[in-house]
Structure formats: structure tokens, C-alpha cells
């Protein structure tokens, strides 16, 4: 069955700390995309990063970086030098037959 | 370039009533998906529309139906509302490049 496991329900850090959000997924697709979204209290899902399953090169985009390991179906996301504005719920979402599957998310609180 | 627009923002309905939610996709997107997000949960896929037809459907009862118009906008209809239908309903649009864009959602409260 397709599903997403974000084992960390809540994380609390102090501003400027680095934080890594874990994600393990299952999808029926042999090729797929992986996404990270951020959801502030306003409710809108804000796109952060996207990766395709046949490119395991890990990259850095500003304060964001990710570690994709297809062999273990993990797609972890790191925020460097966290800021208070990073406080939100973060969702990892793989595609599955053209749609996105979401886990329960990880609530990140960044304190000043 | 406008993103995904959803209306209304908030809605309160009584059990047993019917509701219609609306979504205008991002310019250049032709596919619309609807998701239900209960409090404290991740979004759950309801269905997807492409070329005015329902292309895929998640595990939701027939009380949930939809429509897509020639301009790619979409409606989500829920009949015989239950208390458990209270949630944030999110619309996402995309095209063949798998760039999913979400709207701000409609927060439905059933009393």
C-alpha cells in the first residue's frame, strides 16, 4: 500500500539551529516525484522542493537541502540556520499514479 | 500570474445539507485535484479532473462529486453532509510537468 511516514510529530528548535525532517514513503509507481510542502497556520500548502526518483543527486537550495535514498525510500529535508518564520507543518509527498500522497506531517516550532 | 483560487474561504453548513466548493486553477494548468484535510492530519486525495472528466478517485463515498468546466475550473460537491465532513478542502492544479500548486483552501464546518 502507498503511504508516507513522518515519524517526528513535533520538533522544537531555537533559531539558527539546523533541523532535519525525516520521511519514509511507499508508492506503487516505479518512477515518481517527491515533494516537500510547508503549511503555515493560514492553511495554504507552500511548495518547497521537488525531486524525481531517477535522480538521487542531493542538492542545496538556499537554506534548504535534501537527502534522497531510493534504496531505503527515504527523502529527508534539512533547514539550515532555522528562522522563526520557518515555523509550520511540513509535509513530504510522493506522487502515486499522478496524485500526491501525504503523511501526517511534522510540526516545526522555531523559537527566538 | 494568479495561483490557484478557491472560494469560499470559510463555510458553515448544517448536517444533511449540500455544499459546493469552487476552484480556479493556476494559469496554464489543465488538471485539478481535490484533497480533504481533517484537523491534525495530512491531506487525503478525493479525486482528480482532467479534460472535464474524473480521472482518478480516492477512497471517498459517492456523496462527494465534482465537475470540471471547459476553462479548467472545478467544483467539489458534497451531499448529505456529516459532522465528519468538517475539514479544510484543498484544491491543487497541475499540468504535465507535475508542478502541483495548491490554493489556500476552504474551511468547511458542519454543525
Coordinates of C-alpha atoms in Angstrom, one line a residue:
Chain A
X1 CA 0.0 0.0 0.0
X2 CA 1.2 3.5 -0.7
X3 CA 1.9 5.7 2.4
X4 CA 4.1 8.2 3.9
X5 CA 5.7 8.0 7.4
X6 CA 6.9 11.2 9.0
X7 CA 8.0 9.8 12.4
X8 CA 8.6 13.1 14.0
X9 CA 5.3 14.5 15.1
X10 CA 6.7 17.7 16.5
X11 CA 10.1 19.3 16.6
X12 CA 11.1 22.4 18.6
X13 CA 14.4 24.2 17.9
X14 CA 16.0 27.5 18.7
X15 CA 16.6 30.0 15.9
X16 CA 19.7 29.4 13.9
X17 CA 19.8 25.7 14.7
X18 CA 19.8 23.3 11.8
X19 CA 16.9 20.9 11.7
X20 CA 16.2 17.7 9.6
X21 CA 12.8 16.4 8.9
X22 CA 12.5 12.6 8.2
X23 CA 10.3 11.0 5.6
X24 CA 9.9 7.4 4.5
X25 CA 7.5 6.6 1.8
X26 CA 5.8 3.9 -0.3
X27 CA 4.5 4.3 -3.8
X28 CA 3.3 2.0 -6.5
X29 CA 5.0 4.0 -9.2
X30 CA 8.4 2.9 -10.5
X31 CA 9.2 6.4 -11.4
X32 CA 7.8 9.2 -9.3
X33 CA 8.4 12.7 -7.9
X34 CA 9.0 13.6 -4.3
X35 CA 7.9 16.9 -2.8
X36 CA 8.2 18.8 0.4
X37 CA 5.5 21.3 1.3
X38 CA 5.2 23.7 4.1
X39 CA 1.8 24.6 5.7
X40 CA 1.6 27.7 7.8
X41 CA -1.4 28.4 10.0
X42 CA -3.1 30.1 7.1
X43 CA -3.6 26.7 5.5
X44 CA -2.1 27.0 2.1
X45 CA 0.4 24.4 1.1
X46 CA 3.6 26.1 0.0
X47 CA 5.9 24.2 -2.4
X48 CA 9.5 23.9 -1.2
X49 CA 11.3 21.3 -3.2
X50 CA 10.7 18.6 -5.8
X51 CA 12.9 15.6 -6.8
X52 CA 12.4 12.9 -9.4
X53 CA 13.0 9.3 -8.4
X54 CA 15.7 8.7 -11.0
X55 CA 18.0 11.4 -9.9
X56 CA 19.5 10.7 -6.5
X57 CA 21.8 13.7 -6.5
X58 CA 21.4 15.6 -3.4
X59 CA 21.3 19.4 -3.6
X60 CA 21.2 22.5 -1.7
X61 CA 18.8 25.4 -2.4
X62 CA 19.4 28.4 -0.2
X63 CA 18.8 27.2 3.4
X64 CA 17.1 24.0 2.2
X65 CA 18.8 20.7 1.4
X66 CA 17.6 17.2 1.0
X67 CA 18.9 13.7 1.2
X68 CA 17.2 11.2 -1.2
X69 CA 17.9 7.5 -0.7
X70 CA 15.9 5.5 -3.2
X71 CA 17.1 2.1 -1.8
X72 CA 15.6 2.9 1.6
X73 CA 12.7 5.0 0.3
X74 CA 13.7 8.0 2.4
X75 CA 13.6 11.6 1.5
X76 CA 14.8 13.8 4.4
X77 CA 14.7 17.5 4.4
X78 CA 17.1 19.9 6.2
X79 CA 16.7 23.6 7.0
X80 CA 20.0 25.3 7.8
X81 CA 20.1 28.2 10.3
X82 CA 16.4 28.0 11.1
X83 CA 14.3 31.1 11.5
X84 CA 11.1 31.9 13.4
X85 CA 9.3 32.2 10.0
X86 CA 10.1 28.5 9.3
X87 CA 7.6 27.5 12.0
X88 CA 4.9 25.5 10.2
X89 CA 3.8 21.9 9.5
X90 CA 5.9 20.2 6.9
X91 CA 4.7 17.5 4.6
X92 CA 6.6 15.0 2.5
X93 CA 4.6 13.8 -0.5
X94 CA 5.5 11.3 -3.2
X95 CA 3.4 11.0 -6.4
X96 CA 1.3 7.9 -6.8
X97 CA -0.4 7.4 -10.2
X98 CA -0.4 11.1 -10.8
X99 CA -1.5 12.2 -7.4
X100 CA 0.2 13.2 -4.1
X101 CA 0.2 11.1 -1.0
X102 CA 0.6 12.9 2.3
X103 CA 1.7 11.7 5.7
X104 CA 0.5 13.4 8.9
X105 CA 3.3 16.0 8.7
X106 CA 5.8 17.3 11.2
X107 CA 5.1 20.4 13.2
X108 CA 8.2 22.6 13.4
X109 CA 8.4 25.3 16.0
X110 CA 11.4 27.7 15.8
X111 CA 11.8 29.8 19.0
X112 CA 13.7 33.1 19.0
Chain B
X1 CA 0.3 35.3 -12.6
X2 CA -2.6 34.2 -10.3
X3 CA -2.1 31.0 -8.5
X4 CA -4.9 28.6 -7.5
X5 CA -8.0 30.5 -6.3
X6 CA -10.6 28.8 -4.0
X7 CA -14.0 30.1 -2.8
X8 CA -15.5 30.5 -0.4
X9 CA -12.8 30.8 2.3
X10 CA -15.0 29.6 5.1
X11 CA -18.3 27.9 5.2
X12 CA -20.7 26.7 7.9
X13 CA -23.3 24.2 7.0
X14 CA -25.9 22.0 8.9
X15 CA -25.9 18.2 8.8
X16 CA -27.8 16.9 5.8
X17 CA -27.2 19.9 3.7
X18 CA -25.3 20.1 0.4
X19 CA -22.3 22.2 -0.3
X20 CA -20.4 23.4 -3.4
X21 CA -16.8 24.5 -3.3
X22 CA -15.1 26.2 -6.2
X23 CA -11.5 26.2 -7.6
X24 CA -9.8 28.2 -10.4
X25 CA -6.5 26.6 -11.4
X26 CA -3.3 28.3 -12.0
X27 CA -2.9 29.7 -15.5
X28 CA -1.5 27.1 -17.8
X29 CA -2.7 24.2 -15.7
X30 CA -5.3 21.8 -17.0
X31 CA -5.7 19.2 -14.2
X32 CA -7.4 19.8 -10.9
X33 CA -7.3 17.6 -7.8
X34 CA -9.2 17.9 -4.6
X35 CA -8.0 17.0 -1.1
X36 CA -9.6 16.8 2.3
X37 CA -7.6 17.7 5.3
X38 CA -9.0 16.9 8.7
X39 CA -7.6 18.7 11.7
X40 CA -4.2 17.4 12.6
X41 CA -4.0 15.1 9.5
X42 CA -2.4 15.3 6.2
X43 CA -4.4 16.0 3.0
X44 CA -6.3 13.0 1.6
X45 CA -6.9 12.7 -2.1
X46 CA -10.6 12.9 -3.1
X47 CA -10.5 12.9 -6.9
X48 CA -8.8 14.4 -10.0
X49 CA -10.3 16.0 -13.1
X50 CA -8.8 16.3 -16.5
X51 CA -10.5 17.2 -19.8
X52 CA -13.8 17.6 -17.9
X53 CA -13.8 14.0 -16.7
X54 CA -13.0 12.4 -13.3
X55 CA -9.7 10.6 -14.0
X56 CA -8.9 9.2 -10.6
X57 CA -10.7 8.9 -7.3
X58 CA -9.6 8.2 -3.8
X59 CA -11.4 6.4 -1.0
X60 CA -14.4 8.7 -0.6
X61 CA -18.1 7.9 -0.8
X62 CA -20.3 8.9 -3.7
X63 CA -21.6 11.8 -1.7
X64 CA -18.5 13.5 -2.9
X65 CA -18.8 14.5 -6.6
X66 CA -17.2 17.0 -8.8
X67 CA -17.1 18.7 -12.1
X68 CA -14.6 20.4 -14.4
X69 CA -15.6 23.2 -16.8
X70 CA -14.1 23.9 -20.2
X71 CA -12.0 26.7 -18.7
X72 CA -10.4 24.1 -16.4
X73 CA -12.1 25.4 -13.2
X74 CA -13.7 22.9 -11.0
X75 CA -16.3 22.3 -8.4
X76 CA -16.5 19.9 -5.5
X77 CA -20.0 19.0 -4.3
X78 CA -20.7 17.2 -1.1
X79 CA -24.3 15.9 -0.4
X80 CA -25.9 14.9 2.9
X81 CA -23.2 16.5 5.0
X82 CA -22.0 14.7 8.1
X83 CA -20.2 16.2 11.0
X84 CA -17.1 14.2 9.9
X85 CA -17.0 16.2 6.7
X86 CA -15.7 19.2 8.6
X87 CA -12.3 19.8 7.2
X88 CA -10.1 22.1 5.1
X89 CA -10.7 21.3 1.5
X90 CA -7.7 22.0 -0.8
X91 CA -7.6 22.3 -4.5
X92 CA -4.4 21.7 -6.4
X93 CA -3.8 22.3 -10.1
X94 CA -1.0 20.9 -12.3
X95 CA -0.1 20.1 -15.8
X96 CA 2.2 17.6 -17.4
X97 CA 5.3 18.8 -15.6
X98 CA 4.0 17.7 -12.2
X99 CA 4.2 21.2 -10.8
X100 CA 1.4 21.0 -8.2
X101 CA 0.1 24.3 -6.9
X102 CA -2.3 24.5 -4.1
X103 CA -4.9 27.0 -3.2
X104 CA -5.5 28.4 0.3
X105 CA -8.4 26.1 0.9
X106 CA -12.0 26.3 2.0
X107 CA -12.6 25.6 5.7
X108 CA -15.9 23.7 6.0
X109 CA -17.6 23.4 9.3
X110 CA -20.6 21.1 9.6
X111 CA -22.8 21.7 12.7

